[in-house]
Coordinates of C-alpha atoms and ligand atoms in Angstrom, one line a residue:
M825 CA -21.3 19.7 -16.0
A826 CA -20.3 19.3 -12.3
A827 CA -23.1 18.5 -9.9
T828 CA -24.2 21.3 -7.7
P829 CA -22.5 20.9 -4.3
I830 CA -24.8 20.1 -1.4
A831 CA -24.8 21.9 2.0
V832 CA -26.7 20.5 5.0
V833 CA -27.7 23.1 7.6
T834 CA -29.1 22.0 11.0
G835 CA -31.3 24.2 13.0
A836 CA -32.4 25.9 9.8
S837 CA -35.9 26.9 11.0
S838 CA -34.8 30.4 12.2
G839 CA -32.0 32.7 13.2
I840 CA -28.5 32.0 12.1
G841 CA -29.4 28.6 10.6
A842 CA -32.1 30.1 8.3
A843 CA -29.8 33.0 7.3
T844 CA -27.0 30.7 6.6
A845 CA -29.2 28.5 4.4
R846 CA -30.3 31.5 2.4
Q847 CA -26.7 32.8 1.9
L848 CA -25.2 29.4 1.0
A849 CA -28.0 28.9 -1.5
A850 CA -27.2 32.2 -3.0
A851 CA -23.5 31.2 -3.1
G852 CA -24.5 28.2 -5.3
Y853 CA -25.0 25.3 -3.0
R854 CA -28.1 23.1 -3.0
V855 CA -29.1 23.5 0.6
V856 CA -30.8 20.8 2.7
L857 CA -32.6 22.5 5.6
T858 CA -33.1 20.4 8.7
A859 CA -34.9 21.3 12.0
R860 CA -37.7 19.8 14.0
R861 CA -40.2 22.4 12.8
K862 CA -41.2 21.0 9.4
D863 CA -43.6 23.8 8.5
R864 CA -40.8 26.4 8.9
I865 CA -38.1 24.7 6.9
E866 CA -40.6 23.9 4.2
A867 CA -41.6 27.5 3.9
L868 CA -38.0 28.6 3.8
A869 CA -37.1 26.0 1.2
A870 CA -40.0 27.3 -0.9
E871 CA -38.8 30.9 -0.5
I872 CA -35.2 29.9 -1.6
N873 CA -36.5 27.9 -4.6
E874 CA -38.7 30.8 -5.6
A875 CA -35.6 33.1 -5.5
G876 CA -34.1 30.8 -8.2
H877 CA -31.8 28.8 -5.9
Q878 CA -32.1 25.2 -4.7
A879 CA -33.3 24.0 -1.4
T880 CA -35.1 21.0 0.2
A881 CA -36.4 20.5 3.7
Y882 CA -36.1 17.5 5.9
A883 CA -37.6 17.4 9.4
L884 CA -34.9 16.1 11.9
D885 CA -34.2 16.1 15.6
V886 CA -30.4 16.0 15.8
T887 CA -30.6 14.3 19.2
D888 CA -32.4 11.3 17.7
R889 CA -29.5 9.1 16.4
T890 CA -31.7 6.7 14.6
A891 CA -33.4 9.5 12.6
V892 CA -30.0 11.1 11.9
D893 CA -28.6 7.8 10.6
E894 CA -31.6 7.4 8.4
F895 CA -31.2 11.0 7.1
A896 CA -27.5 10.4 6.3
T897 CA -28.3 7.4 4.0
A898 CA -29.5 10.0 1.4
F899 CA -26.0 11.3 0.9
R900 CA -23.2 9.4 -0.9
S901 CA -21.3 12.6 -1.2
L902 CA -21.6 15.9 0.7
A903 CA -19.7 19.2 0.4
V904 CA -20.7 21.1 3.5
L905 CA -22.3 20.4 6.9
V906 CA -23.2 23.4 9.1
N907 CA -23.8 22.2 12.6
N908 CA -26.0 25.1 13.9
A909 CA -28.7 23.4 15.9
G910 CA -28.5 24.1 19.6
G911 CA -29.2 26.9 22.1
A912 CA -29.4 28.0 25.7
L913 CA -31.8 27.2 28.5
G914 CA -31.7 29.3 31.6
A915 CA -29.1 31.7 33.0
D916 CA -29.0 30.5 36.6
P917 CA -25.9 30.4 38.8
V918 CA -24.2 27.0 39.1
A919 CA -25.5 26.8 42.7
T920 CA -29.1 26.7 41.6
G921 CA -29.1 25.7 37.9
D922 CA -31.4 22.9 36.9
P923 CA -29.5 19.7 36.0
A924 CA -32.3 18.9 33.5
D925 CA -31.4 22.2 31.6
W926 CA -27.7 21.3 31.7
R927 CA -28.5 17.8 30.3
Q928 CA -30.7 19.1 27.6
M929 CA -28.1 21.7 26.5
Y930 CA -25.4 19.1 26.3
E931 CA -27.7 16.8 24.3
T932 CA -28.7 19.4 21.7
N933 CA -25.4 21.3 21.4
V934 CA -22.8 18.6 21.8
I935 CA -24.5 15.2 21.2
G936 CA -26.6 16.7 18.3
T937 CA -23.4 18.0 16.6
L938 CA -21.7 14.7 17.3
N939 CA -24.6 12.6 15.9
V940 CA -24.8 14.6 12.6
T941 CA -21.1 14.9 12.2
Q942 CA -20.5 11.2 12.7
A943 CA -23.3 10.2 10.4
L944 CA -22.2 12.5 7.5
L945 CA -18.4 12.2 7.8
P946 CA -18.2 9.4 5.3
A947 CA -20.1 11.4 2.7
L948 CA -18.0 14.5 3.4
T949 CA -14.9 12.5 3.0
E950 CA -16.3 10.8 -0.2
S951 CA -16.8 14.3 -1.8
G952 CA -13.0 14.7 -1.8
D953 CA -13.5 18.2 -0.5
G954 CA -15.7 18.4 2.5
T955 CA -16.3 21.2 5.0
I956 CA -17.7 20.9 8.5
V957 CA -18.8 24.0 10.3
I958 CA -19.4 24.0 14.0
L959 CA -21.3 26.9 15.4
S960 CA -20.0 27.2 18.9
S961 CA -20.0 30.6 20.7
T962 CA -17.8 32.9 22.6
A963 CA -19.4 31.0 25.5
G964 CA -17.3 28.1 24.2
L965 CA -14.0 30.0 24.9
S966 CA -14.5 31.6 28.3
T967 CA -17.2 31.7 30.9
Y968 CA -19.5 34.3 32.5
E969 CA -21.7 34.4 35.6
G970 CA -25.0 32.7 34.8
G971 CA -23.5 31.0 31.8
G972 CA -23.4 27.7 33.6
G973 CA -24.7 24.8 31.5
Y974 CA -24.6 26.7 28.2
V975 CA -21.0 27.6 28.7
A976 CA -20.2 24.0 29.6
A977 CA -22.0 22.7 26.5
K978 CA -20.4 25.3 24.2
H979 CA -16.9 24.4 25.6
G980 CA -17.9 20.8 24.7
E981 CA -18.6 21.8 21.1
H982 CA -15.3 23.7 20.9
V983 CA -13.4 20.6 22.1
L984 CA -15.3 18.5 19.6
A985 CA -14.1 20.8 16.8
E986 CA -10.5 20.9 18.0
T987 CA -10.3 17.2 18.5
L988 CA -11.9 16.2 15.2
R989 CA -9.6 18.5 13.4
L990 CA -6.6 16.7 14.9
E991 CA -8.0 13.3 14.2
I992 CA -9.0 13.8 10.5
V993 CA -6.0 15.8 9.3
G994 CA -4.8 14.2 6.1
T995 CA -8.3 13.5 4.9
P996 CA -10.0 15.9 2.5
V997 CA -12.3 17.4 5.2
R998 CA -11.7 20.7 7.1
V999 CA -13.3 21.7 10.4
I1000 CA -14.2 25.3 10.8
E1001 CA -15.4 26.7 14.1
V1002 CA -17.4 29.9 14.2
A1003 CA -17.8 31.5 17.6
P1004 CA -20.2 34.4 17.7
G1005 CA -20.7 36.7 20.6
M1006 CA -23.8 38.8 21.1
V1007 CA -26.2 38.1 18.2
R1008 CA -29.8 39.4 18.3
T1009 CA -32.1 36.7 16.8
E1010 CA -35.8 36.3 17.0
E1011 CA -35.5 33.2 19.3
F1012 CA -32.2 32.7 21.1
A1013 CA -32.7 34.9 24.3
T1014 CA -36.5 34.2 24.3
T1015 CA -35.9 30.5 24.4
R1016 CA -33.2 30.9 27.0
F1017 CA -35.7 32.8 29.3
R1018 CA -38.5 30.5 28.4
G1019 CA -40.7 33.0 26.6
D1020 CA -40.0 35.9 29.0
T1021 CA -39.6 38.6 26.4
E1022 CA -38.8 41.3 29.0
K1023 CA -35.8 39.4 30.3
A1024 CA -34.8 38.5 26.7
A1025 CA -34.9 42.2 25.7
K1026 CA -32.6 43.1 28.6
V1027 CA -29.8 41.1 27.1
Y1028 CA -29.5 43.6 24.2
A1029 CA -30.7 46.7 26.1
G1030 CA -28.7 49.8 25.2
V1031 CA -26.3 47.9 23.0
D1032 CA -25.6 49.7 19.8
A1033 CA -26.1 47.1 17.0
P1034 CA -25.7 43.6 18.3
L1035 CA -24.8 41.2 15.5
T1036 CA -27.6 39.9 13.3
A1037 CA -28.2 36.4 12.0
D1038 CA -27.1 37.7 8.6
D1039 CA -23.8 39.0 10.0
V1040 CA -23.0 35.5 11.3
A1041 CA -24.3 33.8 8.1
D1042 CA -22.0 36.1 6.1
T1043 CA -19.0 35.0 8.2
I1044 CA -19.9 31.3 7.8
T1045 CA -20.4 31.7 4.0
W1046 CA -17.1 33.5 3.7
A1047 CA -15.2 30.8 5.6
V1048 CA -16.9 28.0 3.7
T1049 CA -16.1 29.6 0.3
R1050 CA -12.4 30.0 0.9
P1051 CA -10.2 27.7 -1.3
S1052 CA -10.2 24.1 -0.1
H1053 CA -6.6 24.3 1.3
V1054 CA -7.5 27.3 3.5
N1055 CA -8.9 26.2 6.9
I1056 CA -10.4 28.9 9.1
D1057 CA -9.9 27.0 12.3
L1058 CA -11.7 29.3 14.6
L1059 CA -13.4 32.6 13.9
V1060 CA -14.6 34.8 16.8
V1061 CA -17.1 37.4 15.8
R1062 CA -18.6 40.0 18.1
P1063 CA -20.4 43.3 17.7
R1064 CA -18.1 46.4 18.1
A1065 CA -19.9 47.2 21.3
Q1066 CA -18.8 44.0 22.9
A1067 CA -15.2 43.6 24.0
S1068 CA -15.6 40.3 26.0
N1069 CA -18.4 38.1 27.3
T1070 CA -18.7 40.4 30.3
K1071 CA -17.6 43.8 28.8
V1072 CA -20.5 45.2 26.8
H1073 CA -20.9 48.9 26.1
R1074 CA -24.5 50.0 26.8
T1075 CA -26.0 53.5 26.4
A1076 CA -28.0 54.6 29.5
Ligands
8X3_551 C1 -24.4 33.4 22.5 C2 -23.4 34.3 23.2 O1 -23.1 35.6 25.4 O2 -25.3 34.6 25.1 O3 -23.8 32.2 22.2 O4 -23.4 33.3 25.6 S1 -23.8 34.4 24.9

């Protein structure tokens, strides 16, 4: 009997990462949940196992290269890596944005993805059929006022995906970039506005059905479960009410 393929999901403690872990587990992967918040991923792993699927939890900060390298030693062969960890901090104009926020967003979104991808690439290659997913954003494709450091970091992730795909062509590993637009999750906007729930709520005010974490997880799971020779290079997914980063239909 063939071994159950393994999928590693970073940032699996909430939102898109948690939803993706649930859906990949239901699709037949043994999921390895990573995030800094151990209690959350342990609870999610227990929930997935109780549902009759397979999950384990491993506390990991993707910006800590030593810890990432140590984590990677557990994998000789790996089917799927979903680089989801990341996020936004602040929505200030370039003129007044805090360089510390820019630096932190670059660290978590770009260097975090780089660390985990580099560390697990040998195992993904060894599997003979590996898939790397990079969760960028529509912010990685064009900018908007106040996007600043987040847009810069997401452009960095987009370039990482495009460059890696060029460099590893001919190996049995594909690189899939999923770029969501407006997704309403429990934490994204609240983290961006440092706990200011009023500001966070305004992001989605009057928008008829922003995407949910499950919508994006569904997209990721679809892309990952295409036949091996099919590479969904870049998939942009937005709610119907959003035509571009700056064109969003809102009811009064
Ligand atoms: C999230 C999309 O518009 O907040 O990555 O930048 S946006």
